[in-house]
CSV table of C-alpha atoms in Angstrom, one decimal:
chain,number,residue,atom,x,y,z
A,1,UNK,CA,4.4,8.7,10.9
A,2,UNK,CA,5.0,8.0,7.3
A,3,UNK,CA,4.3,10.7,4.7
A,4,UNK,CA,1.9,8.3,2.7
A,5,UNK,CA,-1.8,9.8,2.9
A,6,UNK,CA,-5.0,8.0,1.9
A,7,UNK,CA,-8.6,9.4,1.1
A,8,UNK,CA,-11.4,9.1,2.0
A,9,UNK,CA,-10.7,7.6,5.8
A,10,UNK,CA,-14.1,5.9,5.5
A,11,UNK,CA,-16.6,5.0,2.9
A,12,UNK,CA,-20.1,3.4,2.3
A,13,UNK,CA,-21.2,2.1,-1.2
A,14,UNK,CA,-24.0,-0.5,-2.3
A,15,UNK,CA,-23.6,-3.4,-4.3
A,16,UNK,CA,-22.9,-2.5,-8.1
A,17,UNK,CA,-21.5,1.0,-7.4
A,18,UNK,CA,-18.3,2.3,-8.4
A,19,UNK,CA,-15.6,4.0,-6.2
A,20,UNK,CA,-11.8,5.7,-6.1
A,21,UNK,CA,-9.8,5.6,-3.9
A,22,UNK,CA,-6.7,8.2,-3.4
A,23,UNK,CA,-3.0,7.8,-2.2
A,24,UNK,CA,-0.2,10.3,-2.0
A,25,UNK,CA,2.8,8.8,-1.5
A,26,UNK,CA,5.8,9.6,0.2
A,27,UNK,CA,8.2,12.5,-1.0
A,28,UNK,CA,11.0,10.8,-3.3
A,29,UNK,CA,9.3,7.4,-3.5
A,30,UNK,CA,8.3,6.5,-7.2
A,31,UNK,CA,6.0,3.3,-6.4
A,32,UNK,CA,2.9,2.9,-5.1
A,33,UNK,CA,1.4,-0.8,-4.0
A,34,UNK,CA,-2.2,-1.1,-3.1
A,35,UNK,CA,-3.5,-3.8,-0.6
A,36,UNK,CA,-6.6,-5.3,0.5
A,37,UNK,CA,-6.8,-6.3,4.2
A,38,UNK,CA,-10.0,-8.0,5.2
A,39,UNK,CA,-11.0,-8.1,8.9
A,40,UNK,CA,-8.7,-10.2,10.8
A,41,UNK,CA,-6.2,-11.0,7.8
A,42,UNK,CA,-3.2,-9.7,6.7
A,43,UNK,CA,-3.3,-7.5,3.8
A,44,UNK,CA,-3.1,-9.0,0.1
A,45,UNK,CA,-1.2,-7.5,-2.6
A,46,UNK,CA,-4.0,-5.9,-5.4
A,47,UNK,CA,-1.3,-4.3,-7.9
A,48,UNK,CA,1.8,-2.1,-7.8
A,49,UNK,CA,2.4,0.9,-10.2
A,50,UNK,CA,5.9,2.4,-10.8
A,51,UNK,CA,6.5,5.3,-12.7
A,52,UNK,CA,2.7,5.1,-13.9
A,53,UNK,CA,3.0,2.0,-15.1
A,54,UNK,CA,1.3,-1.2,-13.8
A,55,UNK,CA,4.3,-3.5,-12.4
A,56,UNK,CA,2.5,-6.5,-11.4
A,57,UNK,CA,-0.9,-7.4,-10.3
A,58,UNK,CA,-2.1,-9.9,-7.6
A,59,UNK,CA,-5.0,-12.4,-7.9
A,60,UNK,CA,-7.7,-9.9,-8.4
A,61,UNK,CA,-10.4,-9.4,-11.0
A,62,UNK,CA,-10.0,-6.7,-13.9
A,63,UNK,CA,-12.9,-4.3,-12.0
A,64,UNK,CA,-9.7,-3.3,-9.8
A,65,UNK,CA,-8.1,-1.0,-11.8
A,66,UNK,CA,-5.6,1.8,-11.0
A,67,UNK,CA,-3.5,4.6,-12.0
A,68,UNK,CA,-0.4,6.5,-11.1
A,69,UNK,CA,0.0,10.1,-11.7
A,70,UNK,CA,3.3,12.0,-12.7
A,71,UNK,CA,3.7,13.4,-9.0
A,72,UNK,CA,3.5,9.3,-8.2
A,73,UNK,CA,0.0,9.7,-6.4
A,74,UNK,CA,-2.3,6.7,-7.4
A,75,UNK,CA,-5.9,5.9,-7.6
A,76,UNK,CA,-7.5,2.6,-6.8
A,77,UNK,CA,-10.9,2.1,-8.7
A,78,UNK,CA,-13.3,-0.9,-8.0
A,79,UNK,CA,-16.2,-1.1,-10.5
A,80,UNK,CA,-19.4,-3.4,-9.6
A,81,UNK,CA,-19.0,-3.4,-6.0
A,82,UNK,CA,-19.4,-6.9,-4.3
A,83,UNK,CA,-20.3,-7.4,-0.6
A,84,UNK,CA,-17.0,-9.1,-0.4
A,85,UNK,CA,-14.8,-5.9,-1.4
A,86,UNK,CA,-15.6,-4.5,2.2
A,87,UNK,CA,-12.5,-4.4,3.5
A,88,UNK,CA,-9.5,-1.7,4.5
A,89,UNK,CA,-7.7,-0.8,1.6
A,90,UNK,CA,-3.9,-0.1,2.1
A,91,UNK,CA,-1.4,1.9,-0.3
A,92,UNK,CA,2.2,1.7,0.4
A,93,UNK,CA,5.2,3.9,-1.1
A,94,UNK,CA,8.7,2.8,-1.7
A,95,UNK,CA,11.7,4.3,-3.2
A,96,UNK,CA,11.6,1.3,-5.7
A,97,UNK,CA,9.5,-1.6,-6.6
A,98,UNK,CA,11.3,-3.6,-4.1
A,99,UNK,CA,14.5,-4.8,-6.4
A,100,UNK,CA,16.5,-2.9,-4.7
A,101,UNK,CA,17.3,-5.4,-1.8
A,102,UNK,CA,16.8,-3.7,1.4
A,103,UNK,CA,14.2,-1.2,0.5
A,104,UNK,CA,11.0,-1.0,2.4
A,105,UNK,CA,7.3,-0.2,1.9
A,106,UNK,CA,5.5,2.4,4.1
A,107,UNK,CA,1.9,2.3,4.3
A,108,UNK,CA,-0.9,4.6,4.7
A,109,UNK,CA,-3.7,4.9,7.1
A,110,UNK,CA,-5.8,3.1,4.6
A,111,UNK,CA,-9.6,3.4,3.8
A,112,UNK,CA,-12.4,1.3,5.3
A,113,UNK,CA,-15.0,0.8,2.0
A,114,UNK,CA,-18.1,-1.2,3.5
A,115,UNK,CA,-20.4,-2.8,1.0
A,116,UNK,CA,-24.1,-2.8,1.8
B,1,UNK,CA,0.9,-19.8,-0.6
B,2,UNK,CA,0.3,-18.0,2.7
B,3,UNK,CA,3.3,-17.8,5.7
B,4,UNK,CA,1.9,-19.4,9.1
B,5,UNK,CA,2.4,-17.2,12.0
B,6,UNK,CA,2.5,-18.7,15.6
B,7,UNK,CA,1.4,-18.1,18.2
B,8,UNK,CA,-2.2,-16.6,17.0
B,9,UNK,CA,-2.1,-14.8,20.3
B,10,UNK,CA,-0.3,-13.8,23.1
B,11,UNK,CA,-0.6,-11.7,26.1
B,12,UNK,CA,2.2,-10.7,28.2
B,13,UNK,CA,2.9,-8.5,31.5
B,14,UNK,CA,5.1,-5.4,30.8
B,15,UNK,CA,8.5,-6.4,31.1
B,16,UNK,CA,7.9,-9.9,29.9
B,17,UNK,CA,9.8,-11.7,26.5
B,18,UNK,CA,7.7,-12.7,23.6
B,19,UNK,CA,8.8,-14.6,20.3
B,20,UNK,CA,6.6,-14.6,17.4
B,21,UNK,CA,7.6,-16.9,14.1
B,22,UNK,CA,7.0,-16.9,11.0
B,23,UNK,CA,7.0,-20.3,8.5
B,24,UNK,CA,6.6,-20.6,4.7
B,25,UNK,CA,6.7,-23.9,2.5
B,26,UNK,CA,8.6,-22.1,0.3
B,27,UNK,CA,12.5,-20.8,-0.1
B,28,UNK,CA,12.3,-17.8,0.7
B,29,UNK,CA,14.3,-14.4,-0.3
B,30,UNK,CA,13.3,-12.3,2.0
B,31,UNK,CA,10.9,-11.4,5.1
B,32,UNK,CA,9.4,-8.2,5.9
B,33,UNK,CA,8.0,-7.8,9.7
B,34,UNK,CA,5.3,-5.0,10.4
B,35,UNK,CA,3.3,-4.3,13.8
B,36,UNK,CA,-0.3,-2.8,13.1
B,37,UNK,CA,-2.6,-1.1,15.9
B,38,UNK,CA,-6.3,-1.3,15.9
B,39,UNK,CA,-7.5,1.4,13.1
B,40,UNK,CA,-4.1,2.3,11.9
B,41,UNK,CA,-1.3,1.6,9.3
B,42,UNK,CA,0.9,-1.2,9.2
B,43,UNK,CA,4.6,0.1,10.8
B,44,UNK,CA,7.6,-1.2,9.2
B,45,UNK,CA,10.0,-3.2,11.8
B,46,UNK,CA,12.4,-5.2,10.3
B,47,UNK,CA,13.6,-7.1,6.6
B,48,UNK,CA,15.5,-10.0,6.8
B,49,UNK,CA,17.2,-11.0,3.7
B,50,UNK,CA,18.8,-14.4,2.4
B,51,UNK,CA,22.3,-14.1,3.1
B,52,UNK,CA,22.1,-12.4,6.3
B,53,UNK,CA,21.6,-8.8,5.4
B,54,UNK,CA,18.7,-7.1,7.9
B,55,UNK,CA,17.5,-3.5,8.2
B,56,UNK,CA,15.5,-2.2,11.2
B,57,UNK,CA,14.8,-0.6,14.4
B,58,UNK,CA,17.6,-0.9,17.0
B,59,UNK,CA,15.2,-2.2,19.6
B,60,UNK,CA,13.5,-4.8,17.6
B,61,UNK,CA,15.4,-7.9,16.5
B,62,UNK,CA,14.9,-11.0,14.7
B,63,UNK,CA,16.2,-14.1,12.6
B,64,UNK,CA,15.9,-15.7,9.3
B,65,UNK,CA,16.6,-19.4,9.3
B,66,UNK,CA,17.1,-19.9,5.4
B,67,UNK,CA,17.5,-23.6,6.0
B,68,UNK,CA,13.8,-23.9,7.7
B,69,UNK,CA,12.1,-21.0,5.7
B,70,UNK,CA,11.4,-19.6,9.1
B,71,UNK,CA,11.8,-16.4,10.6
B,72,UNK,CA,11.5,-15.1,14.2
B,73,UNK,CA,10.5,-11.6,15.9
B,74,UNK,CA,12.5,-11.2,19.5
B,75,UNK,CA,10.2,-8.9,21.5
B,76,UNK,CA,12.2,-8.4,24.7
B,77,UNK,CA,11.4,-5.9,27.8
B,78,UNK,CA,8.2,-5.5,26.3
B,79,UNK,CA,6.4,-2.6,26.9
B,80,UNK,CA,2.4,-1.1,26.4
B,81,UNK,CA,3.4,0.3,23.2
B,82,UNK,CA,4.5,-3.2,21.7
B,83,UNK,CA,0.3,-4.0,21.8
B,84,UNK,CA,-1.1,-4.7,18.3
B,85,UNK,CA,-1.1,-7.4,15.5
B,86,UNK,CA,2.5,-8.5,14.2
B,87,UNK,CA,2.8,-9.5,10.6
B,88,UNK,CA,5.4,-11.3,8.2
B,89,UNK,CA,5.2,-10.7,4.9
B,90,UNK,CA,7.4,-13.0,2.8
B,91,UNK,CA,8.7,-12.7,-1.0
B,92,UNK,CA,10.7,-15.6,-2.9
B,93,UNK,CA,12.3,-13.1,-4.9
B,94,UNK,CA,12.8,-9.5,-5.3
B,95,UNK,CA,9.8,-7.0,-5.7
B,96,UNK,CA,7.0,-6.1,-3.3
B,97,UNK,CA,4.6,-7.6,-5.8
B,98,UNK,CA,5.7,-11.1,-4.6
B,99,UNK,CA,5.1,-10.2,-0.7
B,100,UNK,CA,2.3,-12.4,0.9
B,101,UNK,CA,1.7,-11.7,4.3
B,102,UNK,CA,0.5,-14.1,7.1
B,103,UNK,CA,-2.6,-14.0,9.1
B,104,UNK,CA,-0.7,-12.1,12.0
B,105,UNK,CA,0.0,-12.9,15.6
B,106,UNK,CA,-2.2,-10.6,18.0
B,107,UNK,CA,0.0,-9.2,21.0
B,108,UNK,CA,-1.4,-7.7,24.1
B,109,UNK,CA,0.9,-6.1,26.9
B,110,UNK,CA,-1.0,-5.3,30.0
B,111,UNK,CA,0.8,-3.1,33.1
């Protein structure tokens, strides 16, 4: 088991609502990356936070936003939910943004979001 | 562009071997391998870097052919615990924000 935790485990929302997902990174890690994993697909990079700043963003619209706090925990916020936002949302923590060669990402258990 | 994994699925009996492949159309800097069991987080297995550096678990082996932009994960003497979906994540440069995952290979090991 990694030390990465996520909450809540499951969430059901309706179209148009807003949602906040939370992630606590592993001790000693200053970088959190968020991924969306649709059913039967590999994780897709949403964005990364490094030392409280956004450090890269994938191909996701601005209604996907995030924060990182001084203790390096992080939030993912999604506004104006759409049906296609239904997915498993994973966060991964790492001791660096991946620029240190063999640094690896450790994933949390994910939050299953269902949008009705 | 998403890396292509093959095979899409494989069924093994306990003790048999398997090879999972990951191919990219782009020049790669690194390949990251993960295993994910149903309803659980992806678990890190191995990272392979351009130039030959590797980091991973003792019981897992993998290769990275830089000329062909291909990586292979070798599962020998499979155990029931090896069942799950295997993903490769590829990067053209340093930084996890550049990591692109394949669609996965489902492995089922039966007694």
